[in-house]
Structure formats: C-alpha cells, structure tokens
Coordinates of C-alpha atoms in Angstrom, one line a residue:
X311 CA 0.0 0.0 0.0
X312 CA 1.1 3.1 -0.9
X313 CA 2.0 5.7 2.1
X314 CA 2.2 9.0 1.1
X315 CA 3.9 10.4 4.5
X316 CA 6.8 7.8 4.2
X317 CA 7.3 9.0 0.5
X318 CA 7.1 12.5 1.5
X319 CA 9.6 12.0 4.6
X320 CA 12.2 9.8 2.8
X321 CA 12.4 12.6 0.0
X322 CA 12.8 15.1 2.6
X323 CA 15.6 13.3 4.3
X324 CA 17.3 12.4 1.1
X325 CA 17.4 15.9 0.5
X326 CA 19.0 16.9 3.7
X327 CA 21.5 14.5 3.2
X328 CA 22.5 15.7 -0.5
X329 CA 22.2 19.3 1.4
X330 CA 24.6 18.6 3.9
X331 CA 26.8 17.1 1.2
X332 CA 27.4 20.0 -0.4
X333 CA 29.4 21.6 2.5
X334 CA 31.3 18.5 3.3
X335 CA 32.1 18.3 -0.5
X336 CA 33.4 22.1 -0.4
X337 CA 35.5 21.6 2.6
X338 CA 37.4 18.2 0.6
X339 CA 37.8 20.4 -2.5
X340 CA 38.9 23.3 0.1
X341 CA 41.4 21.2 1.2
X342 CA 43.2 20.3 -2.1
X343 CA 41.7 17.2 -3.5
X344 CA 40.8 18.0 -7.0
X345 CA 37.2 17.7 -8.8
X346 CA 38.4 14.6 -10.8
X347 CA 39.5 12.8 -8.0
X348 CA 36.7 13.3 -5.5
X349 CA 34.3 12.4 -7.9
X350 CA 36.1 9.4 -8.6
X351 CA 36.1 8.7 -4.9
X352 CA 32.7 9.3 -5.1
X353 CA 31.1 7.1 -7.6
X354 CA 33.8 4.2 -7.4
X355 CA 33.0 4.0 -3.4
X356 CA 28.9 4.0 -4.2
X357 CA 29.7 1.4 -6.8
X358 CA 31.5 -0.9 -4.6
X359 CA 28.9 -0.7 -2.1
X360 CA 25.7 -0.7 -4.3
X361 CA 27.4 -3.7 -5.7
X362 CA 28.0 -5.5 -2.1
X363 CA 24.6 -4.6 -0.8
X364 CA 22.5 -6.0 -3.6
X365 CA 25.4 -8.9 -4.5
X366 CA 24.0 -10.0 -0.6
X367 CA 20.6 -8.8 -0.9
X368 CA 18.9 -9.3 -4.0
X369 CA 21.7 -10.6 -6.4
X370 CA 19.1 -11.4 -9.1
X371 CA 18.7 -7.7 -9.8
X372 CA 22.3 -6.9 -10.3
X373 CA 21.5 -9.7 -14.3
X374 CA 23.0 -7.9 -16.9
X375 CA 22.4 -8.3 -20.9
X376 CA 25.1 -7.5 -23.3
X377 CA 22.5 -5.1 -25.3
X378 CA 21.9 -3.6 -22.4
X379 CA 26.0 -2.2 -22.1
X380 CA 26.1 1.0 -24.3
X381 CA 23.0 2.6 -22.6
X382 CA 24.2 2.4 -19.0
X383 CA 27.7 3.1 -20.0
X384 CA 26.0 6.3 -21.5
X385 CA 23.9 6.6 -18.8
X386 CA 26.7 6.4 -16.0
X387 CA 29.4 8.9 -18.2
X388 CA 26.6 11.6 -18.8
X389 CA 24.3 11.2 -16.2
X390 CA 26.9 10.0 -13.1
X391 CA 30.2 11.0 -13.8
X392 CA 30.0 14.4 -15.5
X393 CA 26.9 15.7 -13.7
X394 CA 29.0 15.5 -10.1
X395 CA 32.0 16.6 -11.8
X396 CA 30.8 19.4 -13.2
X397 CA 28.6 20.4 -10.0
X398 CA 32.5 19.9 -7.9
X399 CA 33.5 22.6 -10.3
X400 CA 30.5 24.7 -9.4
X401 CA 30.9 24.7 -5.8
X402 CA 34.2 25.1 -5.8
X403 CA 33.6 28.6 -7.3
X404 CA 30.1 29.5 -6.0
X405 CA 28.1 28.8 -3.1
X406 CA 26.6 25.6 -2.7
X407 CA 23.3 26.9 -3.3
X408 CA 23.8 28.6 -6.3
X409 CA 25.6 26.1 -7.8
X410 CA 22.3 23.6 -6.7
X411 CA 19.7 26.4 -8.2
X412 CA 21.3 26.4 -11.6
X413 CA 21.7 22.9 -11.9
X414 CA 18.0 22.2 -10.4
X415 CA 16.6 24.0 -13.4
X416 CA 17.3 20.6 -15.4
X417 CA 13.0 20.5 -15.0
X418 CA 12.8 23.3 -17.5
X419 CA 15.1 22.1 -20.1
X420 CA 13.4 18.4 -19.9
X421 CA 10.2 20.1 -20.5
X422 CA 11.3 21.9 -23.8
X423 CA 13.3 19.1 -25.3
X424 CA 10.2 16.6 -25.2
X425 CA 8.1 19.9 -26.6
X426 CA 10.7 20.4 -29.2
X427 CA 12.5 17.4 -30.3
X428 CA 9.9 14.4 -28.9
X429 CA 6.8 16.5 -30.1
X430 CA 4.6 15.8 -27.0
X431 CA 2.2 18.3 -26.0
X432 CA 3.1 20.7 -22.8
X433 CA 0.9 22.6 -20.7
X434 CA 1.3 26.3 -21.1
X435 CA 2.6 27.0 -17.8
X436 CA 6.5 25.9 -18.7
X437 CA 6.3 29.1 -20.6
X438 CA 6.3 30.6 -17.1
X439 CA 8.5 28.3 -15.1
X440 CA 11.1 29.5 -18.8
X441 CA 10.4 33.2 -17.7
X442 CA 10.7 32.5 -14.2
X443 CA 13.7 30.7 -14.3
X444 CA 15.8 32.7 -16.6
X445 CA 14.5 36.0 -14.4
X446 CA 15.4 34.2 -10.8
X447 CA 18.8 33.1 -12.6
X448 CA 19.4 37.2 -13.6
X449 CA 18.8 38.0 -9.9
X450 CA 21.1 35.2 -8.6
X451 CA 23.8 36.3 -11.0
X452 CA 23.1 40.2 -10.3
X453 CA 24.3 40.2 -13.6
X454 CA 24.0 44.4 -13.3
X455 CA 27.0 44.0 -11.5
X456 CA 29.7 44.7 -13.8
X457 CA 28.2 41.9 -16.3
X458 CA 27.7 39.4 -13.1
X459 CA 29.0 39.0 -9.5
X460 CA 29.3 34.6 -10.0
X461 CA 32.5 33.3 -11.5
X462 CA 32.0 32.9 -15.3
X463 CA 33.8 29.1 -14.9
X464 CA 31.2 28.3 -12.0
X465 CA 28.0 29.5 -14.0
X466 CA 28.7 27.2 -17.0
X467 CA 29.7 24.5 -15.3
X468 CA 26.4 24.4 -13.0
X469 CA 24.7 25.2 -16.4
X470 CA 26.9 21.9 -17.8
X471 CA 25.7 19.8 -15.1
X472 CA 22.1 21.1 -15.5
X473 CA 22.6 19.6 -18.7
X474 CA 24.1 16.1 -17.8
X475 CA 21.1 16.3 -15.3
X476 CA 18.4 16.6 -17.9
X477 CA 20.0 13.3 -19.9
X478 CA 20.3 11.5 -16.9
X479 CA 16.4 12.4 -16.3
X480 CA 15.6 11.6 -19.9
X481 CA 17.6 8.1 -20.1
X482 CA 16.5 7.4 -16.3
X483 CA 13.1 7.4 -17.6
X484 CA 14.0 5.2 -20.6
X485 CA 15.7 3.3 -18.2
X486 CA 13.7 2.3 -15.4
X487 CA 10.9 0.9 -18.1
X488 CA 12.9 -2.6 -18.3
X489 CA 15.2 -2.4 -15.3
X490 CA 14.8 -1.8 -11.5
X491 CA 15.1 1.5 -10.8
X492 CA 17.9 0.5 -7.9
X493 CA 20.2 -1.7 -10.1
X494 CA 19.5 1.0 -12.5
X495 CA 21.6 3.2 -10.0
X496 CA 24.1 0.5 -9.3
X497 CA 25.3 0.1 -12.7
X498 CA 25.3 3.5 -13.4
X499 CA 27.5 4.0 -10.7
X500 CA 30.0 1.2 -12.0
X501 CA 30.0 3.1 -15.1
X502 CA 31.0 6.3 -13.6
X503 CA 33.3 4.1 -11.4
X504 CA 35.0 2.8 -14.3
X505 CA 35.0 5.6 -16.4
X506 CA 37.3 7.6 -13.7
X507 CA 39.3 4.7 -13.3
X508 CA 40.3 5.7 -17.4
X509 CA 40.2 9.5 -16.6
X510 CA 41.5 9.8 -13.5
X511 CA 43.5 6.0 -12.8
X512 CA 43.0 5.0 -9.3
X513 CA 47.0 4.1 -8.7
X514 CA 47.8 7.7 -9.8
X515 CA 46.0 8.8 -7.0
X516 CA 48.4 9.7 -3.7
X517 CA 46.3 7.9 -1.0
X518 CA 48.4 9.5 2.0
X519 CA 46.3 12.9 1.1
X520 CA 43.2 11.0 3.0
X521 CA 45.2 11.1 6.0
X522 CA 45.5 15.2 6.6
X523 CA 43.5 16.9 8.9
X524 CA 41.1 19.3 7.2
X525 CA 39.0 22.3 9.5
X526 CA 35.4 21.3 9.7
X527 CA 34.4 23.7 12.3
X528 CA 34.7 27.5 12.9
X529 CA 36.5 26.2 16.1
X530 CA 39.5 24.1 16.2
X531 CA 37.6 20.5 15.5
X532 CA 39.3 18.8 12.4
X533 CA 39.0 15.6 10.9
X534 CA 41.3 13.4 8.6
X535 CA 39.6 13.5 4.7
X536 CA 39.2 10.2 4.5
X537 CA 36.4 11.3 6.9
X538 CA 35.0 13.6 4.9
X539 CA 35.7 11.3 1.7
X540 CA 33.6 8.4 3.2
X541 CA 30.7 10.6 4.3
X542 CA 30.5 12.3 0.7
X543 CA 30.6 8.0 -0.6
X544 CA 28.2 6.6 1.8
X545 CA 25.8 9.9 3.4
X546 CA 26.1 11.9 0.4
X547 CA 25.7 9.3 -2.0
X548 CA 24.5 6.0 -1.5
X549 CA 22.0 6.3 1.6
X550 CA 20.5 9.6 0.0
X551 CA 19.6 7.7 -3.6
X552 CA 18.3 4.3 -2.0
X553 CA 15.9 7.1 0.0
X554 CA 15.0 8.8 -3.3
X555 CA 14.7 5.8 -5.3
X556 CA 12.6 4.5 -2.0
X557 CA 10.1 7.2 -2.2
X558 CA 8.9 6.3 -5.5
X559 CA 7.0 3.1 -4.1
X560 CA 5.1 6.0 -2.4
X561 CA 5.1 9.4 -4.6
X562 CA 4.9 10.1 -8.0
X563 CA 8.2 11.0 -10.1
X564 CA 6.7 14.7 -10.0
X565 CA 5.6 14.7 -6.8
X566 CA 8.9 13.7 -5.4
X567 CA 10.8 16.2 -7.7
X568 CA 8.5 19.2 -6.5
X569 CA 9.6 18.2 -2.8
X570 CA 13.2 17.8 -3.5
X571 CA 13.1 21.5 -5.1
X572 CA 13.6 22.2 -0.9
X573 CA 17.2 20.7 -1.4
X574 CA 18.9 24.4 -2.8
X575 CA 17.3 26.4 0.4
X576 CA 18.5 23.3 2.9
X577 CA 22.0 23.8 1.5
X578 CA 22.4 27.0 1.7
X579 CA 21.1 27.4 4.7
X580 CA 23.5 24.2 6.2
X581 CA 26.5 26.0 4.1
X582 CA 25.5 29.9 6.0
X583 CA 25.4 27.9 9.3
X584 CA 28.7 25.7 8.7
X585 CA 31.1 28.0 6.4
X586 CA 29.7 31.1 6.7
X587 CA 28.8 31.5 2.9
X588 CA 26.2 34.4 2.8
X589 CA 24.0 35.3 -0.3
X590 CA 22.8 38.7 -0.8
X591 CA 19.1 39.4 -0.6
X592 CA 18.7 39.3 -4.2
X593 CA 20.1 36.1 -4.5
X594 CA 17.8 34.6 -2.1
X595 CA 14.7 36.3 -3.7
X596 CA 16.2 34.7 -7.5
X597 CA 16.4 31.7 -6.0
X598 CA 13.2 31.3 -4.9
X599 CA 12.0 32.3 -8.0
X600 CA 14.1 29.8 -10.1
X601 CA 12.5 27.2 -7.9
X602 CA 8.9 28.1 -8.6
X603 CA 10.0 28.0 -12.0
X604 CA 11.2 24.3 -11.4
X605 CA 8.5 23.4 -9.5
X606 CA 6.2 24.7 -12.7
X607 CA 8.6 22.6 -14.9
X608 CA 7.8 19.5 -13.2
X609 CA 4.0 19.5 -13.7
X610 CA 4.7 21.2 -17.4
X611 CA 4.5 17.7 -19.0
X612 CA 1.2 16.5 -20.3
X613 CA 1.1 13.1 -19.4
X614 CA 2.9 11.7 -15.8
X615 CA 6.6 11.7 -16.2
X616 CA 8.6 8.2 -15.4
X617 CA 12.1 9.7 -14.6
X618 CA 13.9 8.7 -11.7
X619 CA 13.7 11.9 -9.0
X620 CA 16.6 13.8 -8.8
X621 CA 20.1 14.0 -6.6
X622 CA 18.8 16.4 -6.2
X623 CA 18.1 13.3 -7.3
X624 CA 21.1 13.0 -8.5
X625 CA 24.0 13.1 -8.7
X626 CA 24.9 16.0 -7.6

C-alpha cells in the first residue's frame, strides 16, 4: 500500500543528506583534492557498495544483458560522472546553493526538449516556469553588476551539469521501463566508477592525502579527509539515492521532484550555518524564484513523467 507520508519524509531526508553534502564536499575540495579525483572517490566508493549490498541482498537484480552495455555506459558517463564533476567545479567557485539552483533547473530544459524534439504536447505553464527561471537566474547572478558577481567558470559548469542532469532524467526514464530503478543506479555508478578509473587512474591517485586533517568547524575541530571522503561516498551518496529511489513506491516522479526543489534552500542554509557562505538578498529572492519555476517545470508535461527523481536526485 502506498504511504504517502513515508514518501514525502524519505524525499525530505534524502534531501537533507545531498544538502549537507554539499558543504562536506566544499571543505574536501577546500582542502586540495581536485574535482576529478573526489568524484572518482565518489562514484567508485557508491559502486562498490551498491554492488555488495545487492550482491548480498537481491543478487538477481544486479543480471546484466550484453545489449543492455552501451545505454548504462551512456547513462553512467553523462548522467553520473560528468553531472557530479561538473557540480564539484560549481561549488568550488560558488556557493553551494547557487551552484544547486542552476543545476536544479534541469526540470525546465526536460520540458522543452520533449516539446521540441519528442513533439509531445506541454501545458502552457512551462512558458512561465522559462520566464521565471531565466529572471530568478538574472537575480542570482546580479548580472547588473559589472556583467555578473558569480564566476564565469562556476556559471557554465552548473549550467553543464544542468545539462548532464536533464539526460540523466531523460535516459533514467527510458531506463527504469525494463530495469529496476535500484540496479538501474548501481550500474550507473559502476559506469562512472570505471570511467574515472580511465580519466583519473585510481593508482595515480596519492592515498596518504586521505590522512591530513582538514578544518570542519569554525572552532579548532578537524577531521582526517578520509572522513570527509567516506561521508561524501556513503551519506552523500548511497544512503541519499536508496531514500530517493525509496520514495517512488510512495510518490509520483513529479511529486517527489517538486519536494526535493527544498534541497537548494537546505544547503544554503547548512553552508550559511557551517562556512559562513552568505548570499545577498537578491540572490535569495532569484532563488526562490528559479524554484517556482522548477516546481512549474515539473507539472509542465502533459502526461505523468517516469524519470527517476533527482540527486537532487542525482548526482549531484
């Protein structure tokens, strides 16, 4: 039987998790590790234990067909590995919760590429959640400001991983028609996992880094990064996405997404209280107008949307 209130509470939770993850995530790059390499960590460590928790679990979902190889290699470059990639970049040169807005407005593009290059019919309100977006986006960039006060590098890479969002929507949703939506995720992940491994070779990588003590407090509290690493593997990853994924059994794909839209306030409010990153008041104000543009987005479909909800959703 479908329950509603665990949906809705799972989705929430997820979201606070993937919140939180942003700061912890900041404070690893902060500390030296590069983009590359942390999202290696990242979806090489969710791999492995995606893989060992179904392999012991339910090892009949983790079946794989040979046709079935280019899609979620696809699926896991794209969708996995370039969207977290691209959002490391982001953070490291905005605030978490910009970054997260301009990424979150994946919705919107979703919306005009089954209108334009699908041909299904969409409701007239994602001409709204378009003007609503792009204003909120004008406000977050105070783009009056001497052509912008955001990093040019940190805007297009949070627009990039916008992008890799919206294919990972779109092939999630193609996706989870002949596959379970969690060995969907696994394989992805082993995708992204092994893709790094070509990028960003795992034996290249100086392991003694994971020993340092990084700052984690405004006090003198510090913890080794390997810390930090496995929290962004197994609390900003794994646990977050079985909760997503979770919700489905009691939410619709849109409903979810419309509740996860609270993940961009949660992180910037954990990344005001934790590293003192402060947005102006016209940031806040675009920002929540970007997100009633997403939240338009979602519903801007005409028939129920499939896709798997975001890491936001995803991976972000």
């Amino acid at each position: 039987m479908p329950r509603p209130a665990l949906g809705y509470a799972a989705t929430l939770v997820a979201a606070g998790f993937f919140a939180v993850n942003g700061t912890v995530s900041t404070l690893a790059l902060e500390a030296g590790i590069e983009p590359t390499r942390l999202t290696a960590l990242r979806c090489t460590g969710a791999a492995v234990g995606l893989l060992v928790v179904l392999a012991l679990t339910r090892p009949r979902r983790l079946r794989l067909r040979w046709r079935e190889v280019p899609f979620l290699a696809a699926f896991g470059v794209v969708g996995v590995a370039l969207t977290q990639f691209l959002y490391y970049v982001a953070i490291g040169r905005l605030p978490v919760g910009i970054a997260l807005v301009f990424e979150m407005t994946a919705p919107v593009f979703i919306a005009l590429y089954v209108w334009l290059v699908r041909g299904e019919r969409v409701r007239s309100r994602l001409w709204l959640a378009l003007l609503l977006s792009l204003s909120g986006l004008v406000l977050v960039a105070q783009v009056w400001r001497g052509g912008g006060s955001l990093d040019a590098l940190g805007v297009g890479a949070a627009l990039g991983a916008a992008l890799c969002l919206t294919t990972y929507y779109l092939m999630g949703e193609r996706g989870t028609v002949t596959r379970d939506p969690v060995a969907l995720t696994c394989w992805s992940f082993v995708a992204a996992g092994l893709f790094w491994s070509v990028a960003a070779p795992w034996w290249e990588f100086d392991a003694g880094v994971l020993g340092q003590r990084v700052p984690v407090s405004l006090g003198s509290l510090a913890l080794p990064l390997w810390v930090l690493v496995a929290w962004i593997v197994v609390l900003g990853a794994m646990v977050p996405f079985w909760l997503s994924i979770a919700a489905l059994r009691h939410l619709s794909p849109t409903t979810a997404g419309l509740v996860a839209t609270v993940e961009p306030v949660l992180a910037s409010i954990v990344a005001w209280l934790w590293v003192e990153q402060v947005l102006t008041g016209w940031q806040v104000l675009g920002g929540l107008v970007v997100l009633v543009g997403i939240g338009l987005a979602q519903t801007a479909r005409a028939r129920p949307a499939t896709a798997p909800v975001p890491e936001t959703v995803a991976p972000s």
